[in-house]
Short mmCIF file of C-alpha atoms and ligand atoms in Angstrom, two decimals:
data_model
loop_
_atom_site.label_atom_id
_atom_site.label_comp_id
_atom_site.label_asym_id
_atom_site.label_seq_id
_atom_site.Cartn_x
_atom_site.Cartn_y
_atom_site.Cartn_z
CA UNK A 1 88.67 100.96 118.90
CA UNK A 2 88.70 104.40 118.18
CA UNK A 3 92.22 106.15 118.63
CA UNK A 4 92.22 108.86 121.47
CA UNK A 5 94.10 112.01 119.62
CA UNK A 6 94.17 115.38 121.20
CA UNK A 7 92.84 117.93 118.56
CA UNK A 8 94.34 121.69 118.71
CA UNK A 9 92.86 123.70 115.81
CA UNK A 10 95.36 126.65 116.69
CA UNK A 11 94.76 130.34 115.52
CA UNK A 12 94.92 132.32 112.11
CA UNK A 13 94.13 130.08 109.60
CA UNK A 14 94.74 126.90 112.00
CA UNK A 15 91.15 126.12 112.43
CA UNK A 16 90.40 125.82 108.92
CA UNK A 17 92.99 123.68 107.90
CA UNK A 18 92.82 121.63 111.18
CA UNK A 19 89.10 121.16 110.42
CA UNK A 20 89.87 119.95 106.72
CA UNK A 21 92.38 117.71 107.82
CA UNK A 22 89.94 116.14 110.31
CA UNK A 23 87.13 115.37 107.85
CA UNK A 24 89.66 113.80 105.50
CA UNK A 25 90.96 111.61 108.17
CA UNK A 26 87.75 110.61 109.23
CA UNK A 27 86.80 109.86 105.62
CA UNK A 28 89.35 106.99 106.00
CA UNK A 29 87.05 104.93 107.91
CA UNK A 30 89.74 104.93 111.11
CA UNK A 31 87.70 105.97 114.20
CA UNK A 32 88.99 108.63 116.53
CA UNK A 33 87.86 110.00 119.51
CA UNK A 34 88.95 114.15 119.45
CA UNK A 35 89.76 115.77 122.50
CA UNK A 36 89.28 119.39 121.24
CA UNK A 37 91.83 121.66 123.02
CA UNK A 38 92.67 125.03 122.65
CA UNK A 39 96.55 126.82 122.32
CA UNK A 40 97.40 130.24 120.57
CA UNK A 41 96.50 133.59 120.51
CA UNK A 42 92.67 133.41 121.01
CA UNK A 43 92.74 131.53 124.12
CA UNK A 44 95.57 133.66 125.05
CA UNK A 45 93.09 136.73 124.50
CA UNK A 46 90.75 134.95 126.46
CA UNK A 47 92.40 133.37 129.63
CA UNK A 48 95.90 135.24 129.51
CA UNK A 49 97.80 131.82 128.79
CA UNK A 50 98.47 130.63 125.27
CA UNK A 51 98.90 127.04 126.40
CA UNK A 52 96.63 126.03 128.94
CA UNK A 53 97.52 123.39 131.37
CA UNK A 54 94.40 121.31 130.09
CA UNK A 55 95.96 121.42 126.35
CA UNK A 56 99.24 119.89 127.92
CA UNK A 57 97.26 117.40 130.13
CA UNK A 58 95.46 116.06 127.11
CA UNK A 59 98.34 115.32 125.19
CA UNK A 60 100.07 113.60 128.14
CA UNK A 61 97.15 111.45 128.43
CA UNK A 62 96.30 110.71 124.88
CA UNK A 63 100.04 110.59 123.77
CA UNK A 64 99.20 111.60 120.15
CA UNK A 65 97.98 115.09 119.12
CA UNK A 66 97.35 116.88 115.72
CA UNK A 67 98.03 120.56 115.69
CA UNK A 68 96.95 123.67 113.33
CA UNK A 69 99.67 126.66 113.53
CA UNK A 70 99.82 128.89 116.45
CA UNK A 71 101.22 132.83 116.07
CA UNK A 72 103.97 133.53 117.78
CA UNK A 73 103.87 137.49 118.39
CA UNK A 74 107.38 139.17 117.86
CA UNK A 75 108.84 140.93 121.17
CA UNK A 76 106.08 141.15 123.65
CA UNK A 77 103.59 138.52 124.16
CA UNK A 78 104.18 134.89 124.85
CA UNK A 79 106.57 132.13 124.38
CA UNK A 80 106.46 130.18 121.28
CA UNK A 81 104.37 127.37 121.94
CA UNK A 82 105.96 124.82 119.77
CA UNK A 83 109.07 125.54 121.72
CA UNK A 84 107.19 125.07 124.95
CA UNK A 85 105.52 121.75 123.63
CA UNK A 86 108.68 120.51 122.40
CA UNK A 87 110.71 121.10 125.89
CA UNK A 88 107.43 120.13 128.21
CA UNK A 89 107.23 116.67 126.16
CA UNK A 90 110.74 116.35 125.25
CA UNK A 91 109.63 115.77 121.53
CA UNK A 92 113.31 115.73 120.45
CA UNK A 93 112.72 114.23 116.85
CA UNK A 94 111.50 116.50 114.46
CA UNK A 95 110.63 114.42 111.36
CA UNK A 96 109.95 116.01 107.82
CA UNK A 97 109.40 114.21 104.61
CA UNK A 98 109.85 116.28 101.45
CA UNK A 99 108.22 114.53 98.46
CA UNK A 100 107.57 115.78 95.15
CA UNK A 101 104.22 115.20 93.98
CA UNK A 102 103.26 115.10 90.40
CA UNK A 103 101.48 118.09 89.24
CA UNK A 104 103.85 120.44 91.64
CA UNK A 105 105.66 123.15 90.11
CA UNK A 106 109.27 122.54 91.00
CA UNK A 107 112.75 122.82 89.58
CA UNK A 108 113.47 119.22 90.25
CA UNK A 109 112.14 116.11 88.85
CA UNK A 110 112.17 113.83 91.69
CA UNK A 111 112.37 114.70 95.26
CA UNK A 112 111.81 111.87 98.16
CA UNK A 113 113.94 112.37 101.34
CA UNK A 114 113.17 112.67 104.88
CA UNK A 115 114.88 114.94 107.17
CA UNK A 116 115.23 113.82 111.09
CA UNK A 117 116.05 117.04 112.74
CA UNK A 118 117.29 116.54 116.52
CA UNK A 119 115.15 118.81 118.53
CA UNK A 120 116.69 119.70 121.88
CA UNK A 121 120.25 120.73 121.81
CA UNK A 122 122.76 122.59 119.57
CA UNK A 123 122.70 126.07 119.32
CA UNK A 124 118.87 126.00 119.84
CA UNK A 125 119.49 124.91 123.35
CA UNK A 126 119.31 128.79 124.71
CA UNK A 127 122.37 128.83 126.39
CA UNK A 128 123.63 132.42 125.48
CA UNK A 129 125.65 134.84 127.34
CA UNK A 130 125.09 138.45 126.35
CA UNK A 131 127.77 141.06 125.72
CA UNK A 132 128.48 143.22 128.44
CA UNK A 133 127.00 141.03 131.04
CA UNK A 134 128.81 139.30 134.16
CA UNK A 135 127.94 135.84 132.84
CA UNK A 136 129.47 137.00 129.77
CA UNK A 137 132.52 138.26 131.35
CA UNK A 138 133.09 135.20 133.65
CA UNK A 139 132.97 132.80 130.57
CA UNK A 140 135.52 134.99 128.48
CA UNK A 141 138.11 135.08 131.88
CA UNK A 142 137.31 131.02 131.84
CA UNK A 143 138.42 131.11 128.08
CA UNK A 144 141.31 133.22 127.87
CA UNK A 145 142.74 130.90 131.05
CA UNK A 146 142.22 127.95 128.57
CA UNK A 147 144.18 129.68 125.72
CA UNK A 148 140.84 131.10 124.22
CA UNK A 149 140.85 134.68 124.29
CA UNK A 150 137.76 136.36 122.91
CA UNK A 151 136.97 139.86 122.11
CA UNK A 152 135.28 141.71 124.87
CA UNK A 153 132.55 142.73 122.76
CA UNK A 154 131.70 139.48 122.11
CA UNK A 155 128.15 137.69 122.52
CA UNK A 156 128.38 134.24 122.80
CA UNK A 157 126.08 131.02 122.31
CA UNK A 158 127.30 127.46 123.34
CA UNK A 159 126.67 124.66 121.25
CA UNK A 160 125.97 121.52 123.12
CA UNK A 161 125.63 118.14 121.33
CA UNK A 162 125.53 114.93 123.50
CA UNK A 163 126.40 111.36 122.98
CA UNK A 164 122.79 110.70 124.41
CA UNK A 165 121.07 113.30 122.19
CA UNK A 166 122.85 111.92 119.46
CA UNK A 167 121.92 108.36 119.86
CA UNK A 168 118.55 108.68 120.19
CA UNK A 169 117.71 110.91 116.87
CA UNK A 170 120.36 109.04 114.83
CA UNK A 171 118.09 105.82 116.37
CA UNK A 172 114.97 107.67 115.54
CA UNK A 173 116.06 107.99 111.93
CA UNK A 174 116.98 104.31 111.53
CA UNK A 175 113.77 103.25 113.18
CA UNK A 176 111.88 105.57 110.81
CA UNK A 177 113.82 104.23 107.70
CA UNK A 178 112.85 100.74 108.96
CA UNK A 179 109.52 101.16 109.40
CA UNK A 180 108.97 102.73 106.03
CA UNK A 181 111.08 100.71 104.22
CA UNK A 182 113.97 103.18 103.16
CA UNK A 183 117.19 101.94 102.46
CA UNK A 184 119.75 104.35 103.49
CA UNK A 185 120.56 107.17 106.18
CA UNK A 186 123.03 109.81 105.79
CA UNK A 187 124.25 111.73 108.94
CA UNK A 188 125.04 115.30 107.78
CA UNK A 189 127.63 117.54 110.46
CA UNK A 190 130.82 119.44 110.06
CA UNK A 191 133.05 117.61 112.01
CA UNK A 192 135.97 118.48 110.36
CA UNK A 193 135.72 121.97 112.03
CA UNK A 194 133.49 121.32 115.25
CA UNK A 195 135.40 118.06 116.28
CA UNK A 196 134.03 117.83 119.97
CA UNK A 197 130.20 118.79 119.18
CA UNK A 198 129.87 117.55 115.77
CA UNK A 199 132.56 115.23 115.85
CA UNK A 200 130.54 113.69 118.58
CA UNK A 201 127.65 113.74 116.36
CA UNK A 202 129.37 111.79 113.46
CA UNK A 203 131.30 109.30 115.68
CA UNK A 204 128.09 108.35 117.92
CA UNK A 205 125.83 108.24 114.29
CA UNK A 206 128.57 105.80 113.32
CA UNK A 207 128.22 103.66 116.41
CA UNK A 208 124.33 103.63 116.03
CA UNK A 209 124.67 102.41 112.21
CA UNK A 210 126.42 99.45 113.33
CA UNK A 211 123.46 98.47 115.47
CA UNK A 212 121.16 98.70 111.98
CA UNK A 213 123.59 96.52 109.25
CA UNK A 214 120.25 96.02 107.21
CA UNK A 215 120.16 99.88 106.49
CA UNK A 216 122.88 101.41 104.86
CA UNK A 217 124.68 104.48 106.30
CA UNK A 218 126.74 107.57 104.97
CA UNK A 219 127.90 110.69 106.18
CA UNK A 220 128.14 113.95 104.42
CA UNK A 221 129.57 117.18 105.50
CA UNK A 222 126.86 119.84 105.93
CA UNK A 223 127.69 122.10 103.03
CA UNK A 224 128.56 119.34 100.99
CA UNK A 225 124.88 117.98 101.83
CA UNK A 226 123.42 121.04 100.54
CA UNK A 227 125.22 121.24 97.24
CA UNK A 228 124.34 117.64 96.37
CA UNK A 229 120.64 117.95 97.40
CA UNK A 230 120.20 120.57 95.08
CA UNK A 231 122.38 118.83 92.10
CA UNK A 232 121.14 115.24 92.95
CA UNK A 233 118.45 114.95 95.49
CA UNK A 234 117.52 111.52 94.19
CA UNK A 235 120.67 110.01 95.56
CA UNK A 236 119.15 111.04 99.40
CA UNK A 237 116.68 109.35 101.54
CA UNK A 238 116.72 109.71 105.27
CA UNK A 239 118.88 112.35 106.63
CA UNK A 240 119.51 113.14 110.18
CA UNK A 241 120.96 116.26 111.33
CA UNK A 242 121.74 118.28 114.69
CA UNK A 243 119.20 120.80 115.37
CA UNK A 244 120.36 123.74 113.34
CA UNK A 245 121.47 122.36 109.97
CA UNK A 246 118.31 120.16 110.05
CA UNK A 247 116.45 123.44 110.78
CA UNK A 248 117.82 125.16 107.85
CA UNK A 249 117.85 121.90 105.56
CA UNK A 250 114.02 121.45 106.43
CA UNK A 251 113.50 124.49 104.72
CA UNK A 252 115.40 123.96 101.72
CA UNK A 253 113.46 120.73 101.54
CA UNK A 254 110.28 122.26 101.82
CA UNK A 255 111.29 124.85 98.82
CA UNK A 256 112.41 121.67 97.02
CA UNK A 257 108.91 120.27 97.12
CA UNK A 258 106.83 123.40 96.14
CA UNK A 259 106.86 125.19 99.11
CA UNK A 260 105.46 125.40 102.52
CA UNK A 261 101.74 124.68 101.76
CA UNK A 262 103.18 120.96 101.04
CA UNK A 263 105.50 120.39 103.99
CA UNK A 264 104.39 118.10 106.67
CA UNK A 265 106.03 117.64 110.10
CA UNK A 266 106.11 115.17 113.20
CA UNK A 267 107.66 116.20 116.51
CA UNK A 268 108.01 112.77 118.32
CA UNK A 269 109.20 111.86 121.74
CA UNK A 270 109.49 109.11 123.80
CA UNK A 271 106.07 110.18 125.84
CA UNK A 272 103.90 111.69 123.04
CA UNK A 273 103.89 112.68 119.16
CA UNK A 274 102.53 115.96 117.76
CA UNK A 275 101.79 116.22 114.31
CA UNK A 276 102.06 119.57 112.30
CA UNK A 277 102.64 121.57 109.17
CA UNK A 278 105.88 123.24 108.81
CA UNK A 279 104.43 126.26 107.99
CA UNK A 280 102.98 129.18 110.28
CA UNK A 281 99.61 130.46 110.84
CA UNK A 282 99.52 132.78 108.00
CA UNK A 283 97.29 135.08 109.76
CA UNK A 284 96.82 137.36 106.77
CA UNK A 285 94.45 134.70 105.14
CA UNK A 286 92.77 133.94 108.36
CA UNK A 287 89.12 133.19 107.91
CA UNK A 288 89.29 133.41 103.82
CA UNK A 289 88.91 129.79 103.49
CA UNK A 290 91.88 130.23 100.94
CA UNK A 291 95.01 128.37 102.07
CA UNK A 292 96.35 124.86 101.30
CA UNK A 293 95.44 122.26 103.64
CA UNK A 294 98.20 119.49 102.30
CA UNK A 295 100.79 120.00 104.67
CA UNK A 296 98.50 119.53 107.69
CA UNK A 297 96.72 116.63 105.84
CA UNK A 298 99.92 114.79 105.00
CA UNK A 299 101.08 115.36 108.80
CA UNK A 300 97.76 113.48 109.61
CA UNK A 301 99.22 110.74 107.00
CA UNK A 302 102.08 110.27 109.37
CA UNK A 303 99.94 110.25 112.16
CA UNK A 304 97.85 107.63 110.77
CA UNK A 305 101.41 105.87 110.20
CA UNK A 306 102.36 106.72 113.57
CA UNK A 307 98.88 104.93 114.62
CA UNK A 308 99.87 101.71 112.81
CA UNK A 309 97.17 102.49 110.44
CA UNK A 310 99.55 101.95 107.18
CA UNK A 311 96.74 101.10 104.85
CA UNK A 312 94.37 104.52 105.80
CA UNK A 313 97.70 106.40 105.67
CA UNK A 314 98.38 104.96 102.09
CA UNK A 315 95.07 105.35 100.74
CA UNK A 316 94.79 109.19 101.94
CA UNK A 317 98.10 109.98 100.82
CA UNK A 318 97.31 108.65 97.54
CA UNK A 319 93.94 110.74 97.47
CA UNK A 320 95.69 114.05 98.01
CA UNK A 321 98.26 113.10 95.60
CA UNK A 322 95.57 112.25 92.94
CA UNK A 323 94.15 115.61 93.51
CA UNK A 324 97.34 117.31 93.21
CA UNK A 325 97.92 115.66 90.07
CA UNK A 326 94.81 116.43 88.35
CA UNK A 327 95.33 120.03 89.24
CA UNK A 328 91.73 121.24 89.19
CA UNK A 329 90.17 121.34 92.72
CA UNK A 330 93.54 122.98 94.38
CA UNK A 331 94.00 125.70 96.31
CA UNK A 332 95.75 128.88 94.78
CA UNK A 333 99.43 128.36 95.69
CA UNK A 334 99.03 125.12 93.13
CA UNK A 335 97.85 126.73 90.34
CA UNK A 336 100.03 128.03 87.45
CA UNK A 337 98.93 131.72 88.49
CA UNK A 338 98.36 133.09 92.14
CA UNK A 339 95.24 134.78 90.97
CA UNK A 340 93.81 131.87 89.01
CA UNK A 341 90.02 131.89 89.08
CA UNK A 342 89.68 128.40 89.20
CA UNK A 343 91.46 128.02 92.78
CA UNK A 344 89.15 126.24 95.28
CA UNK A 345 89.32 127.15 99.01
CA UNK A 346 90.77 124.99 101.69
CA UNK A 347 87.19 123.24 102.59
CA UNK A 348 86.58 122.30 98.68
CA UNK A 349 90.15 120.88 98.21
CA UNK A 350 89.09 118.56 101.57
CA UNK A 351 85.87 117.61 99.67
CA UNK A 352 88.13 116.63 96.52
CA UNK A 353 90.19 114.69 98.56
CA UNK A 354 87.14 113.17 100.32
CA UNK A 355 85.71 111.98 96.89
CA UNK A 356 88.91 110.40 95.97
CA UNK A 357 89.33 108.25 98.89
CA UNK A 358 85.91 107.07 98.17
CA UNK A 359 83.32 105.40 100.29
P1 NAD B 401 103.72 131.40 107.73
O1 NAD B 401 104.01 130.04 107.00
O2 NAD B 401 102.53 131.50 108.58
O3 NAD B 401 103.28 132.37 106.37
C1 NAD B 401 103.99 132.76 105.55
C2 NAD B 401 103.48 132.73 103.98
O4 NAD B 401 103.61 131.41 103.11
C3 NAD B 401 102.08 132.86 104.09
O5 NAD B 401 101.33 134.43 103.95
C4 NAD B 401 101.54 132.35 102.66
O6 NAD B 401 101.82 133.43 101.74
C5 NAD B 401 102.42 131.10 102.40
N1 NAD B 401 101.96 130.10 103.32
C6 NAD B 401 101.99 129.56 104.70
N2 NAD B 401 101.17 128.74 105.00
C7 NAD B 401 100.47 128.28 103.61
C8 NAD B 401 99.35 127.49 103.25
N3 NAD B 401 99.28 126.05 104.06
N4 NAD B 401 99.08 127.47 101.84
C9 NAD B 401 99.34 128.56 101.10
N5 NAD B 401 100.18 129.49 101.63
C10 NAD B 401 100.87 129.27 102.74
O7 NAD B 401 104.58 132.37 108.31
P2 NAD B 401 104.86 133.54 108.84
O8 NAD B 401 104.07 134.85 108.48
O9 NAD B 401 106.64 133.85 109.30
O10 NAD B 401 104.25 133.19 110.48
C11 NAD B 401 103.12 133.46 110.75
C12 NAD B 401 102.96 133.36 112.35
O11 NAD B 401 103.00 131.80 112.43
C13 NAD B 401 104.22 133.57 113.20
O12 NAD B 401 103.44 134.12 114.33
C14 NAD B 401 104.87 132.74 113.50
O13 NAD B 401 105.67 132.51 114.88
C15 NAD B 401 104.05 131.33 113.41
N6 NAD B 401 104.49 130.05 113.14
C16 NAD B 401 104.01 129.03 113.79
C17 NAD B 401 104.36 127.73 113.50
C18 NAD B 401 103.74 126.62 114.05
O14 NAD B 401 102.49 127.02 115.15
N7 NAD B 401 104.23 125.27 113.89
C19 NAD B 401 105.45 127.36 112.77
C20 NAD B 401 106.01 128.52 111.89
C21 NAD B 401 105.63 129.65 112.25
#
């Protein structure tokens, strides 16, 4: 039976990338029934809402979506659709595999790690007290009464980390490890300094690990982890982190495997899963059939695995890897020089992957 999937092309270069990805996904032979729905700048210009209710309703109905990037205007305009999506659907786990494919230029020889980032808590929870406001003053009064006076010109951001939030993200990391034949989960934290937030994260992670004796577990202090990742990346496998560290280490990982054009992602919750590239809408290349669709295609591979289409996922990933390894029909960012005249466009890259997948 065909898989029902909400298909969100996005804006900027999103529609080109999404179209290339859709064609490759269909070339695997897996059947899809796409429910095409808008989000982003273009629908905002037409309807005054960048994230229409019908788009959210569709994801709630299908439970699975694939999304091209969407632009978030700086300053005025609208809130990030990605943040809205995560909140509305409680997509608490962000999974970002960082794998170095042969043929990609990188300072590293071997990278194959999976970042599992908590998506809902930590300093990203948006609990902030601007300096000079009444709330800020009340909070400072409270803190002063608890032996923690702050300067009166301090802005304050709160860092909540709960046992509930940690339990489910670490469980998601072990679940990913099990489903994907991974051998070890590393929890990253700064529990030596933030005893009641990161300390709780570590303590909870340890107790989740006890439920999974078949997978190795270890922990690292976040600064040490960064140091080790760039000196001995081959020693790491699945890494689970609170929101802020996860955000930073995801970009570090993307840099290690050759850049944003290659970094896929999945945001997973209890009710739905949304698959999208790590990068943004690269608006300056809009309509030019130029940017690299690999990140969104690899997000499609993650979607296939999520849909239990493991065989198709392997074939699609191998075909993408083969096109990159050959290095001929690849986009400008994968060529030795950025103005290489032999670089192909987004859609020709997709054609090459489809040819590799074969009939
Ligand atoms: P960006 O990721 O869109 O692009 C930065 C640069 O990276 C591009 O100019 C390009 O040189 C390169 N790049 C990105 N994707 C590439 C690809 N597939 N192939 C080749 N090169 C690629 O980042 P930005 O310019 O900071 O953000 C543009 C918009 O995207 C902003 O509005 C931002 O808020 C939004 N954004 C959306 C998402 C999302 O929808 N998930 C994620 C991040 C940023």
